[in-house]
């Protein structure tokens, strides 16, 4: 059974839960902070403080204990504004592997899962330090101190 993620805007009255699938996740429900509209081709929704809602969804997903599900992993990648290639580069794998994870064909390792969460949390806290560190590691740009260097074991 899939975990439901329920969100409520602090300044609005609680109303009928609305399943918010426009975010790309099937398990997000809003208790308020939304307005429904009838459109010619169906129903439309307007969300109050959409950016704030997406940060709340991300924080909630980043702190859950189970491994990320395929749609959650894709959600993080999209909100990090990464291509599959970029995420693969930072996680030291290939883009086909990321694509498979997003399709549900395999899963990221626990370490890769945690790195995705940390990348997102760093981004929403206005820092890209972890991303820069991972890029440096990938590009082998970290230099040892001038007085010491890595050598082969004797």
CSV table of N, CA and C in Angstrom, one decimal:
chain,number,residue,atom,x,y,z
A,1,UNK,N,0.8,-1.2,0.0
A,1,UNK,CA,0.0,0.0,0.0
A,1,UNK,C,0.9,1.2,0.0
A,2,UNK,N,0.6,2.2,-0.9
A,2,UNK,CA,1.4,3.4,-1.0
A,2,UNK,C,1.1,4.4,0.1
A,3,UNK,N,2.2,5.0,0.6
A,3,UNK,CA,2.0,6.0,1.6
A,3,UNK,C,1.4,7.3,1.0
A,4,UNK,N,0.4,7.8,1.7
A,4,UNK,CA,-0.2,9.1,1.2
A,4,UNK,C,0.5,10.2,1.9
A,5,UNK,N,0.8,11.3,1.1
A,5,UNK,CA,1.5,12.5,1.6
A,5,UNK,C,0.4,13.6,1.5
A,6,UNK,N,0.0,14.0,2.7
A,6,UNK,CA,-1.1,15.0,2.8
A,6,UNK,C,-0.5,16.3,3.3
A,7,UNK,N,-0.9,17.4,2.6
A,7,UNK,CA,-0.4,18.7,2.8
A,7,UNK,C,-1.6,19.7,3.1
A,8,UNK,N,-1.3,20.7,4.0
A,8,UNK,CA,-2.3,21.7,4.3
A,8,UNK,C,-1.6,23.0,4.4
A,9,UNK,N,-2.2,24.0,3.7
A,9,UNK,CA,-1.7,25.4,3.8
A,9,UNK,C,-2.1,26.0,5.1
A,10,UNK,N,-1.1,26.7,5.8
A,10,UNK,CA,-1.4,27.2,7.1
A,10,UNK,C,-2.5,28.2,7.2
A,11,UNK,N,-2.7,29.0,6.1
A,11,UNK,CA,-3.6,30.1,6.2
A,11,UNK,C,-5.0,29.8,5.6
A,12,UNK,N,-5.3,28.6,5.2
A,12,UNK,CA,-6.6,28.3,4.6
A,12,UNK,C,-7.4,27.3,5.4
A,13,UNK,N,-8.7,27.4,5.3
A,13,UNK,CA,-9.6,26.4,5.9
A,13,UNK,C,-9.4,25.0,5.3
A,14,UNK,N,-9.5,24.0,6.1
A,14,UNK,CA,-9.4,22.6,5.6
A,14,UNK,C,-10.7,22.3,4.8
A,15,UNK,N,-10.6,21.7,3.6
A,15,UNK,CA,-11.7,21.3,2.8
A,15,UNK,C,-11.5,19.9,2.3
A,16,UNK,N,-12.3,19.5,1.4
A,16,UNK,CA,-12.2,18.1,0.9
A,16,UNK,C,-10.8,17.8,0.3
A,17,UNK,N,-10.2,16.7,0.7
A,17,UNK,CA,-8.9,16.4,0.1
A,17,UNK,C,-8.9,16.3,-1.4
A,18,UNK,N,-7.9,16.9,-2.0
A,18,UNK,CA,-7.7,16.9,-3.4
A,18,UNK,C,-6.5,16.1,-3.8
A,19,UNK,N,-6.6,15.1,-4.7
A,19,UNK,CA,-5.4,14.3,-5.1
A,19,UNK,C,-4.7,15.2,-6.1
A,20,UNK,N,-3.5,15.6,-5.8
A,20,UNK,CA,-2.7,16.5,-6.6
A,20,UNK,C,-1.7,15.7,-7.5
A,21,UNK,N,-2.1,15.3,-8.6
A,21,UNK,CA,-1.3,14.5,-9.5
A,21,UNK,C,-0.5,15.3,-10.4
A,22,UNK,N,-0.8,16.6,-10.5
A,22,UNK,CA,-0.1,17.5,-11.5
A,22,UNK,C,1.4,17.6,-11.1
A,23,UNK,N,1.8,17.3,-9.9
A,23,UNK,CA,3.2,17.3,-9.4
A,23,UNK,C,4.0,16.1,-10.0
A,24,UNK,N,3.3,15.1,-10.5
A,24,UNK,CA,4.0,14.0,-11.0
A,24,UNK,C,4.0,12.8,-10.1
A,25,UNK,N,3.4,13.0,-8.9
A,25,UNK,CA,3.3,11.9,-7.9
A,25,UNK,C,1.9,11.5,-7.7
A,26,UNK,N,1.6,10.2,-7.5
A,26,UNK,CA,0.2,9.8,-7.3
A,26,UNK,C,-0.3,9.9,-5.9
A,27,UNK,N,0.6,10.1,-4.9
A,27,UNK,CA,0.2,9.9,-3.5
A,27,UNK,C,0.1,11.3,-2.8
A,28,UNK,N,0.1,12.4,-3.5
A,28,UNK,CA,0.0,13.7,-2.8
A,28,UNK,C,-1.4,14.2,-2.8
A,29,UNK,N,-1.9,14.6,-1.6
A,29,UNK,CA,-3.2,15.1,-1.3
A,29,UNK,C,-3.1,16.4,-0.7
A,30,UNK,N,-4.0,17.3,-1.1
A,30,UNK,CA,-4.0,18.7,-0.5
A,30,UNK,C,-5.3,18.8,0.3
A,31,UNK,N,-5.2,19.3,1.5
A,31,UNK,CA,-6.4,19.5,2.3
A,31,UNK,C,-7.0,21.0,2.1
A,32,UNK,N,-6.2,21.8,1.6
A,32,UNK,CA,-6.6,23.2,1.3
A,32,UNK,C,-5.5,23.9,0.4
A,33,UNK,N,-5.6,25.2,0.2
A,33,UNK,CA,-4.6,25.9,-0.6
A,33,UNK,C,-4.8,25.7,-2.1
A,34,UNK,N,-5.9,25.2,-2.5
A,34,UNK,CA,-6.1,25.0,-3.9
A,34,UNK,C,-7.5,25.5,-4.3
A,35,UNK,N,-7.7,25.7,-5.6
A,35,UNK,CA,-9.0,26.1,-6.1
A,35,UNK,C,-9.2,25.4,-7.4
A,36,UNK,N,-10.4,24.7,-7.5
A,36,UNK,CA,-10.7,24.0,-8.7
A,36,UNK,C,-11.5,24.9,-9.7
A,37,UNK,N,-11.2,24.6,-11.0
A,37,UNK,CA,-11.9,25.4,-12.0
A,37,UNK,C,-12.4,24.4,-13.1
A,38,UNK,N,-13.6,24.7,-13.6
A,38,UNK,CA,-14.2,23.9,-14.7
A,38,UNK,C,-13.7,24.5,-16.0
A,39,UNK,N,-13.0,23.7,-16.7
A,39,UNK,CA,-12.5,24.1,-18.1
A,39,UNK,C,-13.3,23.3,-19.1
A,40,UNK,N,-13.2,23.7,-20.3
A,40,UNK,CA,-14.0,23.1,-21.4
A,40,UNK,C,-13.6,21.6,-21.6
A,41,UNK,N,-12.3,21.3,-21.3
A,41,UNK,CA,-11.9,19.9,-21.5
A,41,UNK,C,-11.6,19.2,-20.2
A,42,UNK,N,-12.2,19.7,-19.1
A,42,UNK,CA,-12.1,19.0,-17.8
A,42,UNK,C,-11.9,20.0,-16.7
A,43,UNK,N,-11.2,19.5,-15.6
A,43,UNK,CA,-11.0,20.2,-14.4
A,43,UNK,C,-9.6,20.8,-14.4
A,44,UNK,N,-9.5,22.0,-13.9
A,44,UNK,CA,-8.2,22.7,-13.7
A,44,UNK,C,-8.1,23.0,-12.2
A,45,UNK,N,-6.8,23.2,-11.8
A,45,UNK,CA,-6.6,23.5,-10.4
A,45,UNK,C,-5.5,24.6,-10.3
A,46,UNK,N,-5.7,25.5,-9.4
A,46,UNK,CA,-4.8,26.5,-9.1
A,46,UNK,C,-4.3,26.3,-7.6
A,47,UNK,N,-3.0,26.3,-7.4
A,47,UNK,CA,-2.5,26.0,-6.1
A,47,UNK,C,-1.8,27.3,-5.5
A,48,UNK,N,-2.2,27.6,-4.3
A,48,UNK,CA,-1.6,28.7,-3.6
A,48,UNK,C,-0.2,28.4,-3.2
A,49,UNK,N,0.8,29.3,-3.5
A,49,UNK,CA,2.2,29.1,-3.2
A,49,UNK,C,2.7,27.8,-3.6
A,50,UNK,N,2.7,27.6,-5.0
A,50,UNK,CA,3.1,26.4,-5.6
A,50,UNK,C,4.5,26.0,-5.2
A,51,UNK,N,5.4,27.0,-5.3
A,51,UNK,CA,6.8,26.7,-4.9
A,51,UNK,C,7.0,26.3,-3.5
A,52,UNK,N,6.2,26.9,-2.6
A,52,UNK,CA,6.2,26.4,-1.2
A,52,UNK,C,5.7,25.0,-1.0
A,53,UNK,N,4.6,24.7,-1.8
A,53,UNK,CA,4.1,23.3,-1.7
A,53,UNK,C,5.1,22.3,-2.2
A,54,UNK,N,5.8,22.6,-3.3
A,54,UNK,CA,6.8,21.7,-3.9
A,54,UNK,C,8.0,21.6,-2.9
A,55,UNK,N,8.4,22.6,-2.2
A,55,UNK,CA,9.4,22.5,-1.2
A,55,UNK,C,9.0,21.6,-0.1
A,56,UNK,N,7.7,21.7,0.3
A,56,UNK,CA,7.2,20.8,1.4
A,56,UNK,C,7.1,19.4,1.0
A,57,UNK,N,6.7,19.2,-0.3
A,57,UNK,CA,6.7,17.8,-0.8
A,57,UNK,C,8.1,17.2,-0.8
A,58,UNK,N,9.1,18.0,-1.3
A,58,UNK,CA,10.5,17.6,-1.4
A,58,UNK,C,11.1,17.3,0.0
A,59,UNK,N,10.8,18.1,1.0
A,59,UNK,CA,11.3,17.9,2.3
A,59,UNK,C,10.7,16.6,2.9
A,60,UNK,N,9.4,16.4,2.7
A,60,UNK,CA,8.7,15.2,3.1
A,60,UNK,C,9.4,14.0,2.5
A,61,UNK,N,9.6,14.0,1.2
A,61,UNK,CA,10.1,12.8,0.5
A,61,UNK,C,11.6,12.6,1.0
A,62,UNK,N,12.3,13.7,1.2
A,62,UNK,CA,13.8,13.6,1.5
A,62,UNK,C,14.0,13.0,2.9
A,63,UNK,N,12.9,13.1,3.8
A,63,UNK,CA,13.1,12.6,5.1
A,63,UNK,C,12.4,11.2,5.4
A,64,UNK,N,11.7,10.7,4.3
A,64,UNK,CA,11.1,9.4,4.6
A,64,UNK,C,12.1,8.3,4.7
A,65,UNK,N,11.8,7.2,5.3
A,65,UNK,CA,12.8,6.2,5.6
A,65,UNK,C,13.0,5.2,4.4
A,66,UNK,N,11.9,4.9,3.7
A,66,UNK,CA,12.1,3.9,2.6
A,66,UNK,C,12.8,4.5,1.4
A,67,UNK,N,13.4,3.6,0.6
A,67,UNK,CA,14.0,4.1,-0.6
A,67,UNK,C,13.1,4.8,-1.6
A,68,UNK,N,13.6,5.7,-2.4
A,68,UNK,CA,12.7,6.4,-3.3
A,68,UNK,C,12.1,5.5,-4.3
A,69,UNK,N,10.8,5.8,-4.6
A,69,UNK,CA,10.1,5.1,-5.6
A,69,UNK,C,10.5,5.7,-7.0
A,70,UNK,N,10.2,5.0,-8.1
A,70,UNK,CA,10.6,5.6,-9.4
A,70,UNK,C,10.1,7.0,-9.6
A,71,UNK,N,8.8,7.3,-9.4
A,71,UNK,CA,8.3,8.6,-9.6
A,71,UNK,C,8.9,9.6,-8.7
A,72,UNK,N,9.2,9.2,-7.5
A,72,UNK,CA,9.8,10.1,-6.5
A,72,UNK,C,11.2,10.5,-7.0
A,73,UNK,N,12.0,9.5,-7.4
A,73,UNK,CA,13.3,9.8,-7.9
A,73,UNK,C,13.2,10.8,-9.1
A,74,UNK,N,12.3,10.5,-10.0
A,74,UNK,CA,12.1,11.4,-11.2
A,74,UNK,C,11.7,12.8,-10.7
A,75,UNK,N,10.9,12.9,-9.7
A,75,UNK,CA,10.4,14.2,-9.1
A,75,UNK,C,11.7,14.9,-8.6
A,76,UNK,N,12.5,14.3,-7.9
A,76,UNK,CA,13.7,15.0,-7.4
A,76,UNK,C,14.6,15.4,-8.6
A,77,UNK,N,14.8,14.6,-9.5
A,77,UNK,CA,15.7,14.9,-10.7
A,77,UNK,C,15.1,16.2,-11.4
A,78,UNK,N,13.8,16.2,-11.6
A,78,UNK,CA,13.2,17.3,-12.3
A,78,UNK,C,13.3,18.6,-11.5
A,79,UNK,N,13.1,18.5,-10.1
A,79,UNK,CA,13.2,19.7,-9.3
A,79,UNK,C,14.6,20.1,-9.0
A,80,UNK,N,15.5,19.3,-9.3
A,80,UNK,CA,17.0,19.7,-9.3
A,80,UNK,C,17.3,20.3,-10.6
A,81,UNK,N,16.4,20.2,-11.6
A,81,UNK,CA,16.7,20.7,-12.9
A,81,UNK,C,17.9,19.9,-13.6
A,82,UNK,N,17.9,18.6,-13.4
A,82,UNK,CA,19.0,17.8,-13.9
A,82,UNK,C,18.4,16.9,-15.1
A,83,UNK,N,19.2,16.7,-16.1
A,83,UNK,CA,18.9,15.7,-17.0
A,83,UNK,C,19.3,14.3,-16.4
A,84,UNK,N,18.9,13.3,-17.1
A,84,UNK,CA,19.4,11.9,-16.6
A,84,UNK,C,20.9,11.8,-16.7
A,85,UNK,N,21.5,12.5,-17.7
A,85,UNK,CA,22.9,12.4,-17.9
A,85,UNK,C,23.6,13.1,-16.7
A,86,UNK,N,23.1,14.3,-16.3
A,86,UNK,CA,23.7,15.1,-15.2
A,86,UNK,C,23.6,14.3,-13.9
A,87,UNK,N,22.4,13.8,-13.6
A,87,UNK,CA,22.3,13.0,-12.4
A,87,UNK,C,23.2,11.8,-12.4
A,88,UNK,N,23.3,11.1,-13.5
A,88,UNK,CA,24.1,9.9,-13.6
A,88,UNK,C,25.6,10.3,-13.4
A,89,UNK,N,26.0,11.4,-13.9
A,89,UNK,CA,27.4,11.9,-13.7
A,89,UNK,C,27.7,12.1,-12.3
A,90,UNK,N,26.8,12.8,-11.5
A,90,UNK,CA,27.0,13.0,-10.1
A,90,UNK,C,26.9,11.8,-9.3
A,91,UNK,N,26.2,10.8,-9.7
A,91,UNK,CA,26.1,9.5,-9.0
A,91,UNK,C,27.0,8.4,-9.4
A,92,UNK,N,27.9,8.8,-10.4
A,92,UNK,CA,28.9,7.9,-10.9
A,92,UNK,C,28.3,6.6,-11.5
A,93,UNK,N,27.3,6.8,-12.4
A,93,UNK,CA,26.7,5.7,-13.1
A,93,UNK,C,26.3,6.2,-14.5
A,94,UNK,N,25.6,5.5,-15.3
A,94,UNK,CA,25.2,6.0,-16.6
A,94,UNK,C,23.8,6.4,-16.7
A,95,UNK,N,23.4,7.2,-17.7
A,95,UNK,CA,22.1,7.7,-17.9
A,95,UNK,C,21.1,6.6,-18.1
A,96,UNK,N,21.5,5.5,-18.7
A,96,UNK,CA,20.6,4.4,-18.9
A,96,UNK,C,20.2,3.8,-17.6
A,97,UNK,N,21.1,3.8,-16.6
A,97,UNK,CA,20.8,3.3,-15.3
A,97,UNK,C,19.7,4.2,-14.6
A,98,UNK,N,19.9,5.5,-14.7
A,98,UNK,CA,18.9,6.4,-14.1
A,98,UNK,C,17.6,6.2,-14.8
A,99,UNK,N,17.6,6.1,-16.1
A,99,UNK,CA,16.3,5.9,-16.9
A,99,UNK,C,15.6,4.6,-16.4
A,100,UNK,N,16.4,3.5,-16.1
A,100,UNK,CA,15.8,2.3,-15.6
A,100,UNK,C,15.2,2.5,-14.3
A,101,UNK,N,15.9,3.2,-13.4
A,101,UNK,CA,15.4,3.5,-12.0
A,101,UNK,C,14.0,4.2,-12.1
A,102,UNK,N,13.9,5.2,-13.0
A,102,UNK,CA,12.7,6.0,-13.2
A,102,UNK,C,11.6,5.1,-13.8
A,103,UNK,N,11.9,4.1,-14.5
A,103,UNK,CA,10.9,3.2,-15.0
A,103,UNK,C,10.5,2.1,-14.1
A,104,UNK,N,11.3,1.9,-13.0
A,104,UNK,CA,11.0,0.9,-12.0
A,104,UNK,C,11.8,-0.4,-12.3
A,105,UNK,N,12.7,-0.3,-13.2
A,105,UNK,CA,13.5,-1.5,-13.5
A,105,UNK,C,14.8,-1.4,-12.7
A,106,UNK,N,14.8,-1.8,-11.5
A,106,UNK,CA,15.9,-1.6,-10.6
A,106,UNK,C,15.8,-0.4,-9.7
A,107,UNK,N,16.7,-0.3,-8.8
A,107,UNK,CA,16.6,0.8,-7.8
A,107,UNK,C,18.0,1.4,-7.6
A,108,UNK,N,18.1,2.6,-7.2
A,108,UNK,CA,19.4,3.2,-6.8
A,108,UNK,C,19.9,2.5,-5.5
A,109,UNK,N,21.2,2.5,-5.3
A,109,UNK,CA,21.7,2.0,-4.1
A,109,UNK,C,21.3,2.9,-2.9
A,110,UNK,N,21.4,2.4,-1.7
A,110,UNK,CA,21.0,3.3,-0.6
A,110,UNK,C,21.9,4.5,-0.6
A,111,UNK,N,23.1,4.4,-0.9
A,111,UNK,CA,24.0,5.6,-0.9
A,111,UNK,C,23.6,6.6,-2.0
A,112,UNK,N,23.3,6.1,-3.2
A,112,UNK,CA,22.8,7.0,-4.3
A,112,UNK,C,21.5,7.6,-3.9
A,113,UNK,N,20.6,6.9,-3.3
A,113,UNK,CA,19.3,7.4,-2.9
A,113,UNK,C,19.5,8.5,-1.9
A,114,UNK,N,20.4,8.4,-0.9
A,114,UNK,CA,20.7,9.4,0.0
A,114,UNK,C,21.4,10.6,-0.6
A,115,UNK,N,22.2,10.4,-1.6
A,115,UNK,CA,22.9,11.5,-2.3
A,115,UNK,C,21.8,12.4,-3.0
A,116,UNK,N,20.9,11.7,-3.7
A,116,UNK,CA,19.8,12.5,-4.4
A,116,UNK,C,19.0,13.3,-3.4
A,117,UNK,N,18.7,12.8,-2.2
A,117,UNK,CA,18.0,13.6,-1.2
A,117,UNK,C,18.9,14.8,-0.7
A,118,UNK,N,20.1,14.5,-0.5
A,118,UNK,CA,21.0,15.6,0.0
A,118,UNK,C,21.2,16.6,-1.1
A,119,UNK,N,21.3,16.2,-2.3
A,119,UNK,CA,21.4,17.2,-3.4
A,119,UNK,C,20.2,18.1,-3.4
A,120,UNK,N,19.0,17.6,-3.2
A,120,UNK,CA,17.8,18.3,-3.2
A,120,UNK,C,17.7,19.3,-2.0
A,121,UNK,N,18.0,18.7,-0.8
A,121,UNK,CA,18.0,19.5,0.4
A,121,UNK,C,19.0,20.7,0.3
A,122,UNK,N,20.2,20.4,-0.3
A,122,UNK,CA,21.2,21.5,-0.5
A,122,UNK,C,20.6,22.5,-1.4
A,123,UNK,N,19.9,22.1,-2.4
A,123,UNK,CA,19.4,23.1,-3.4
A,123,UNK,C,18.3,24.0,-2.8
A,124,UNK,N,17.4,23.4,-2.0
A,124,UNK,CA,16.3,24.2,-1.5
A,124,UNK,C,16.8,25.1,-0.3
A,125,UNK,N,18.0,24.8,0.2
A,125,UNK,CA,18.6,25.6,1.3
A,125,UNK,C,19.6,26.6,0.7
A,126,UNK,N,19.5,26.8,-0.6
A,126,UNK,CA,20.3,27.8,-1.4
A,126,UNK,C,21.7,27.5,-1.3
A,127,UNK,N,22.1,26.2,-1.3
A,127,UNK,CA,23.5,25.8,-1.4
A,127,UNK,C,23.7,24.8,-2.4
A,128,UNK,N,24.8,24.8,-3.1
A,128,UNK,CA,25.1,23.8,-4.1
A,128,UNK,C,26.4,23.1,-3.7
A,129,UNK,N,26.8,23.2,-2.4
A,129,UNK,CA,28.1,22.7,-2.0
A,129,UNK,C,28.2,21.2,-2.4
A,130,UNK,N,27.3,20.4,-2.0
A,130,UNK,CA,27.3,18.9,-2.3
A,130,UNK,C,27.5,18.7,-3.8
A,131,UNK,N,26.7,19.4,-4.6
A,131,UNK,CA,26.8,19.2,-6.0
A,131,UNK,C,28.2,19.6,-6.5
A,132,UNK,N,28.8,20.6,-6.0
A,132,UNK,CA,30.1,21.0,-6.4
A,132,UNK,C,31.1,20.0,-6.0
A,133,UNK,N,31.0,19.4,-4.8
A,133,UNK,CA,31.9,18.4,-4.3
A,133,UNK,C,31.8,17.2,-5.2
A,134,UNK,N,30.6,16.7,-5.5
A,134,UNK,CA,30.4,15.6,-6.4
A,134,UNK,C,31.0,15.8,-7.8
A,135,UNK,N,30.8,17.0,-8.3
A,135,UNK,CA,31.4,17.4,-9.6
A,135,UNK,C,32.9,17.3,-9.6
A,136,UNK,N,33.5,17.9,-8.5
A,136,UNK,CA,34.9,17.9,-8.4
A,136,UNK,C,35.4,16.4,-8.3
A,137,UNK,N,34.7,15.6,-7.5
A,137,UNK,CA,35.2,14.2,-7.4
A,137,UNK,C,35.1,13.5,-8.8
A,138,UNK,N,34.0,13.8,-9.5
A,138,UNK,CA,33.8,13.2,-10.8
A,138,UNK,C,34.9,13.6,-11.8
A,139,UNK,N,35.2,14.9,-11.7
A,139,UNK,CA,36.2,15.5,-12.6
A,139,UNK,C,37.7,15.4,-12.1
A,140,UNK,N,37.9,14.7,-11.0
A,140,UNK,CA,39.2,14.5,-10.4
A,140,UNK,C,39.9,15.9,-10.2
A,141,UNK,N,39.2,16.9,-9.8
A,141,UNK,CA,39.8,18.2,-9.7
A,141,UNK,C,40.3,18.5,-8.2
A,142,UNK,N,40.0,17.6,-7.3
A,142,UNK,CA,40.5,17.8,-6.0
A,142,UNK,C,41.9,17.5,-5.9
A,143,UNK,N,42.7,18.5,-5.5
A,143,UNK,CA,44.2,18.3,-5.5
A,143,UNK,C,44.6,18.1,-4.1
A,144,UNK,N,45.6,17.2,-3.9
A,144,UNK,CA,46.2,17.0,-2.5
A,144,UNK,C,47.0,18.2,-2.1
A,145,UNK,N,47.2,18.3,-0.8
A,145,UNK,CA,48.1,19.4,-0.3
A,145,UNK,C,49.4,19.3,-1.0
A,146,UNK,N,50.1,20.5,-1.2
A,146,UNK,CA,51.4,20.5,-1.9
A,146,UNK,C,52.5,19.6,-1.3
A,147,UNK,N,52.4,19.5,0.1
A,147,UNK,CA,53.5,18.7,0.8
A,147,UNK,C,53.2,17.2,0.8
A,148,UNK,N,52.0,16.8,0.4
A,148,UNK,CA,51.7,15.4,0.5
A,148,UNK,C,51.1,14.9,-0.8
A,149,UNK,N,51.3,13.7,-1.2
A,149,UNK,CA,50.7,13.2,-2.4
A,149,UNK,C,50.4,11.7,-2.3
A,150,UNK,N,49.5,11.2,-3.0
A,150,UNK,CA,49.1,9.8,-3.0
A,150,UNK,C,50.2,9.0,-3.7
A,151,UNK,N,50.5,7.9,-3.1
A,151,UNK,CA,51.5,7.0,-3.7
A,151,UNK,C,51.1,5.6,-3.6
A,152,UNK,N,51.6,4.7,-4.4
A,152,UNK,CA,51.3,3.3,-4.4
A,152,UNK,C,51.8,2.7,-3.2
A,153,UNK,N,51.1,1.8,-2.6
A,153,UNK,CA,51.6,1.1,-1.4
A,153,UNK,C,52.8,0.2,-1.8
A,154,UNK,N,53.7,0.1,-0.9
A,154,UNK,CA,55.0,-0.6,-1.2
A,154,UNK,C,54.7,-2.1,-1.1
